[in-house]
Short mmCIF file of C-alpha atoms and ligand atoms in Angstrom, two decimals:
data_model
loop_
_atom_site.label_atom_id
_atom_site.label_comp_id
_atom_site.label_asym_id
_atom_site.label_seq_id
_atom_site.Cartn_x
_atom_site.Cartn_y
_atom_site.Cartn_z
CA MET A 296 120.46 155.99 76.10
CA ARG A 297 116.83 154.92 76.14
CA PRO A 298 117.53 151.26 75.68
CA SER A 299 120.18 151.39 78.60
CA LEU A 300 117.81 153.26 80.76
CA PHE A 301 115.17 150.83 79.90
CA LEU A 302 117.55 147.80 80.47
CA ARG A 303 119.30 149.10 83.65
CA PRO A 304 116.53 148.08 86.10
CA LEU A 305 116.55 144.70 84.75
CA PRO A 306 119.35 143.22 86.97
CA GLY A 307 117.62 144.75 89.98
CA LEU A 308 114.40 143.30 88.77
CA LEU A 309 115.95 139.97 88.26
CA ALA A 310 117.48 140.13 91.62
CA ALA A 311 114.34 141.20 93.13
CA CYS A 312 112.46 138.24 91.29
CA LEU A 313 115.19 135.77 92.43
CA LEU A 314 114.91 137.01 95.98
CA ALA A 315 111.12 136.67 95.74
CA ALA A 316 111.45 133.32 94.34
CA CYS A 317 113.92 132.28 97.33
CA GLN A 318 111.61 133.93 99.84
CA GLY A 319 108.59 132.66 98.01
CA ALA A 320 110.04 129.06 98.17
CA PRO A 321 108.61 128.10 101.44
CA VAL A 322 105.52 129.75 100.58
CA ALA A 323 105.18 128.00 97.41
CA SER A 324 105.75 124.66 98.94
CA ALA A 325 103.39 125.45 101.80
CA THR A 326 100.86 126.26 99.13
CA ALA A 327 101.65 123.08 97.32
CA SER A 328 101.46 121.05 100.45
CA ASP A 329 98.01 122.89 101.19
CA ALA A 330 96.65 121.93 97.94
CA ALA A 331 98.45 118.36 98.00
CA PRO A 332 95.67 116.49 100.16
CA ALA A 333 93.24 116.35 97.06
CA ALA A 334 95.72 114.38 94.95
CA PRO A 335 97.59 112.14 97.50
CA ALA A 336 94.35 111.45 99.26
CA ALA A 337 92.96 109.78 96.15
CA ASP A 338 96.16 107.91 95.69
CA ASP A 339 96.19 107.03 99.36
CA LEU A 340 92.77 105.56 98.95
CA VAL A 341 94.03 103.43 96.03
CA ALA A 342 96.88 102.27 98.17
CA HIS A 343 94.71 101.59 101.10
CA GLY A 344 92.36 99.62 98.64
CA GLU A 345 95.41 97.58 97.67
CA TYR A 346 96.35 96.94 101.23
CA ILE A 347 92.90 95.85 102.31
CA VAL A 348 92.67 93.50 99.40
CA ARG A 349 95.94 92.04 100.20
CA ILE A 350 95.31 91.38 103.92
CA ALA A 351 91.67 90.58 103.84
CA GLY A 352 92.56 87.65 101.73
CA CYS A 353 90.46 88.61 98.65
CA ASN A 354 93.27 87.28 96.52
CA ASP A 355 93.24 83.83 98.21
CA CYS A 356 90.14 82.87 96.28
CA HIS A 357 89.59 85.52 93.68
CA THR A 358 92.91 85.37 92.09
CA ALA A 359 93.81 82.08 90.43
CA GLY A 360 97.23 80.65 91.68
CA TYR A 361 97.69 83.26 94.44
CA THR A 362 97.81 80.81 97.39
CA GLU A 363 99.85 78.34 95.56
CA ARG A 364 102.47 81.06 94.55
CA GLY A 365 102.66 82.50 98.05
CA GLY A 366 101.10 85.67 96.79
CA GLN A 367 103.74 86.28 94.13
CA VAL A 368 101.21 87.25 91.43
CA PRO A 369 101.56 90.64 89.71
CA VAL A 370 98.98 93.27 90.92
CA ALA A 371 97.87 93.62 87.31
CA ASP A 372 96.69 90.08 87.57
CA TRP A 373 94.66 90.38 90.74
CA LEU A 374 91.14 89.57 91.37
CA THR A 375 90.42 88.17 87.73
CA GLY A 376 88.56 85.34 89.28
CA SER A 377 89.28 81.64 89.41
CA PRO A 378 88.32 78.28 88.00
CA LEU A 379 88.77 76.51 91.25
CA GLY A 380 85.47 75.05 92.32
CA TYR A 381 84.31 75.06 96.11
CA ARG A 382 82.09 72.14 96.48
CA GLY A 383 79.78 71.58 99.55
CA PRO A 384 76.30 71.13 100.52
CA TRP A 385 75.63 74.52 98.87
CA GLY A 386 76.63 73.14 95.45
CA THR A 387 80.00 74.32 93.79
CA THR A 388 80.84 77.97 93.78
CA TYR A 389 83.62 79.89 91.96
CA ALA A 390 85.37 83.01 93.28
CA THR A 391 84.05 85.66 90.74
CA ASN A 392 86.14 88.01 88.50
CA LEU A 393 86.00 91.12 90.68
CA ARG A 394 87.74 93.19 88.08
CA LEU A 395 84.55 92.87 86.03
CA SER A 396 82.09 93.15 88.96
CA VAL A 397 83.64 96.33 90.20
CA SER A 398 83.98 97.88 86.81
CA ALA A 399 80.19 97.35 86.28
CA LEU A 400 79.27 99.37 89.42
CA ASP A 401 79.94 103.02 90.26
CA GLU A 402 81.27 103.85 93.82
CA ALA A 403 77.64 104.31 95.27
CA GLN A 404 76.39 101.29 93.98
CA TRP A 405 79.30 99.42 95.24
CA LEU A 406 78.90 100.77 98.65
CA THR A 407 75.10 99.68 98.77
CA TYR A 408 75.97 96.28 97.14
CA THR A 409 78.79 95.27 99.48
CA ALA A 410 76.91 96.60 102.65
CA ASN A 411 74.18 94.15 102.04
CA LEU A 412 75.94 91.20 100.26
CA HIS A 413 74.63 87.77 100.65
CA THR A 414 76.27 85.14 98.65
CA ARG A 415 76.75 81.34 98.89
CA PRO A 416 79.76 79.97 100.73
CA ILE A 417 82.89 79.97 100.61
CA MET A 418 82.64 83.66 100.28
CA PRO A 419 82.80 85.30 103.66
CA ASP A 420 80.11 87.79 102.71
CA PHE A 421 79.59 88.72 106.34
CA MET A 422 83.32 90.15 106.38
CA LEU A 423 82.33 92.73 103.54
CA ARG A 424 79.07 93.53 105.28
CA GLN A 425 81.03 94.47 108.56
CA MET A 426 83.89 96.28 106.69
CA ARG A 427 83.91 100.01 107.17
CA GLU A 428 82.48 102.03 104.37
CA HIS A 429 85.97 103.85 104.00
CA ASP A 430 87.61 100.50 103.28
CA ARG A 431 85.00 99.28 100.96
CA ARG A 432 85.27 102.57 99.03
CA ALA A 433 89.20 101.96 98.91
CA ILE A 434 88.56 98.62 97.47
CA HIS A 435 86.44 100.07 94.75
CA ARG A 436 88.96 102.72 93.97
CA PHE A 437 91.87 100.31 93.82
CA VAL A 438 90.09 97.60 91.75
CA ARG A 439 88.77 100.58 89.41
CA SER A 440 92.44 101.79 89.03
CA LEU A 441 93.37 98.36 87.85
CA GLY A 442 90.61 98.30 85.28
CA PRO A 443 88.56 95.45 83.96
CA ALA A 444 90.44 92.32 82.80
CA GLY A 445 90.11 88.69 82.10
CA THR A 446 86.95 86.65 81.72
CA ALA A 447 83.99 85.63 83.93
CA ALA A 448 84.54 82.69 86.36
CA PRO A 449 82.50 79.53 85.79
CA GLU A 450 78.92 79.56 86.77
CA ALA A 451 78.05 78.06 90.27
CA LEU A 452 76.67 74.67 90.10
CA PRO A 453 73.60 73.21 92.21
CA PRO A 454 74.06 70.90 94.96
CA GLY A 455 74.53 67.14 93.84
CA GLN A 456 75.94 68.14 90.46
CA SER A 457 79.55 66.93 89.94
CA PRO A 458 81.86 69.85 88.96
CA PRO A 459 85.04 69.39 86.65
CA ALA A 460 88.44 69.45 88.21
CA PRO A 461 89.89 71.32 89.91
CA TYR A 462 87.78 71.74 92.99
CA PHE A 463 88.00 71.71 96.78
CA GLU A 464 85.34 69.60 98.47
CA LEU A 465 83.85 69.91 101.90
CA VAL A 466 82.73 66.69 103.27
CA LEU A 467 80.70 66.78 106.35
CA PRO A 468 81.10 63.56 108.40
CA ALA A 469 78.06 61.92 109.50
CA PRO A 470 77.24 62.41 113.16
CA GLY A 471 79.28 60.36 115.36
CA ALA A 472 81.72 59.46 112.39
CA ALA A 473 84.42 62.03 113.46
CA SER A 474 85.22 60.16 116.77
CA ALA A 475 84.97 56.73 115.13
CA THR A 476 87.60 57.74 112.51
CA GLN A 477 89.92 59.78 114.70
CA ASN A 478 93.49 58.87 113.99
CA GLY A 479 92.20 56.49 111.43
CA GLN A 480 91.35 53.98 114.26
CA THR A 481 87.94 52.63 115.20
CA PRO A 482 87.73 53.01 118.95
CA VAL A 483 87.67 49.67 120.79
CA GLN A 484 84.39 49.25 122.58
C1 HEC B 113 87.46 81.94 100.89
C2 HEC B 113 87.32 82.40 99.51
C3 HEC B 113 86.91 83.83 99.28
C4 HEC B 113 87.52 85.01 99.86
C5 HEC B 113 88.62 85.05 101.07
C6 HEC B 113 86.80 86.14 99.31
N1 HEC B 113 85.81 85.61 98.45
FE1 HEC B 113 84.52 86.77 97.48
N2 HEC B 113 83.58 85.16 96.74
C7 HEC B 113 84.03 83.83 96.75
C8 HEC B 113 83.14 83.08 96.18
C9 HEC B 113 83.25 81.43 96.03
C10 HEC B 113 82.13 83.74 95.51
C11 HEC B 113 81.04 83.30 94.59
C12 HEC B 113 79.84 83.00 95.80
C13 HEC B 113 78.58 82.73 95.02
O1 HEC B 113 78.69 82.18 93.89
O2 HEC B 113 77.47 82.79 95.59
C14 HEC B 113 82.45 85.26 96.00
C15 HEC B 113 81.70 86.34 95.61
C16 HEC B 113 81.99 87.77 95.98
C17 HEC B 113 81.17 88.81 95.55
C18 HEC B 113 79.84 88.67 94.88
C19 HEC B 113 79.95 88.31 93.42
C20 HEC B 113 80.44 89.54 92.55
O3 HEC B 113 81.46 89.30 91.82
O4 HEC B 113 79.90 90.65 92.75
C21 HEC B 113 81.92 89.85 95.92
C22 HEC B 113 81.55 91.26 95.69
C23 HEC B 113 83.18 89.44 96.57
N3 HEC B 113 83.21 87.90 96.53
C24 HEC B 113 84.09 90.32 97.02
C25 HEC B 113 85.20 89.77 97.84
C26 HEC B 113 86.22 90.70 98.41
C27 HEC B 113 86.19 92.21 98.26
C28 HEC B 113 87.09 89.97 99.24
C29 HEC B 113 88.00 90.25 100.18
C30 HEC B 113 87.76 91.31 101.07
C31 HEC B 113 86.54 88.51 98.93
N4 HEC B 113 85.55 88.44 98.11
C32 HEC B 113 87.11 87.30 99.65
C33 HEC B 113 85.14 83.57 97.51
C34 HEC B 113 85.96 84.20 98.36
#
């Protein structure tokens, strides 16, 4: 008798539990969504960083072959630097391996670094200096999420030193030369 007495409340208890679970469902999900912002917010920041990197054109220079392949480069290979030189009056510069640069700096260091960044051309350093802190933080989160990869880009060369191929060269025409060579014709005096 005792066991049955003991067991008898069970179905009721089970029903009560199920009912509680059912009633509890919206409460549980509300609790889950209340707690949710912490995890998705971090994920959102990583996704936002990916978006900023994608539309701000960082890959155009810092990812080898990105422009040539119309952006069809796996995210895992992004920002590993490029051996393509940019030659001009400033010498020859190379888009650095940001996977290595970013992994060497914690978030606070990165925010200070990018807010005050001054580089040689062709890096649009003014763009990073003007970028909102939220966006620069997101870049850090995203690049950190990818982890370090690849090797360092070539060292910059001083003005006047010939770089090995491949490189882009910016040639500034001599004053007056632009109009003289327009359409490949010398203007008739
Ligand atoms: C037009 C090409 C170009 C674009 C676009 C570009 N960079 Fe650069 N970046 C360079 C080059 C070249 C250098 C090396 C400059 C030097 O040697 O002084 C550089 C250097 C840097 C540096 C300093 C070196 C280092 O690794 O710490 C940072 C940081 C940087 N870029 C981040 C970015 C980010 C983030 C973006 C996108 C928002 C971006 N760059 C877009 C070409 C570019």
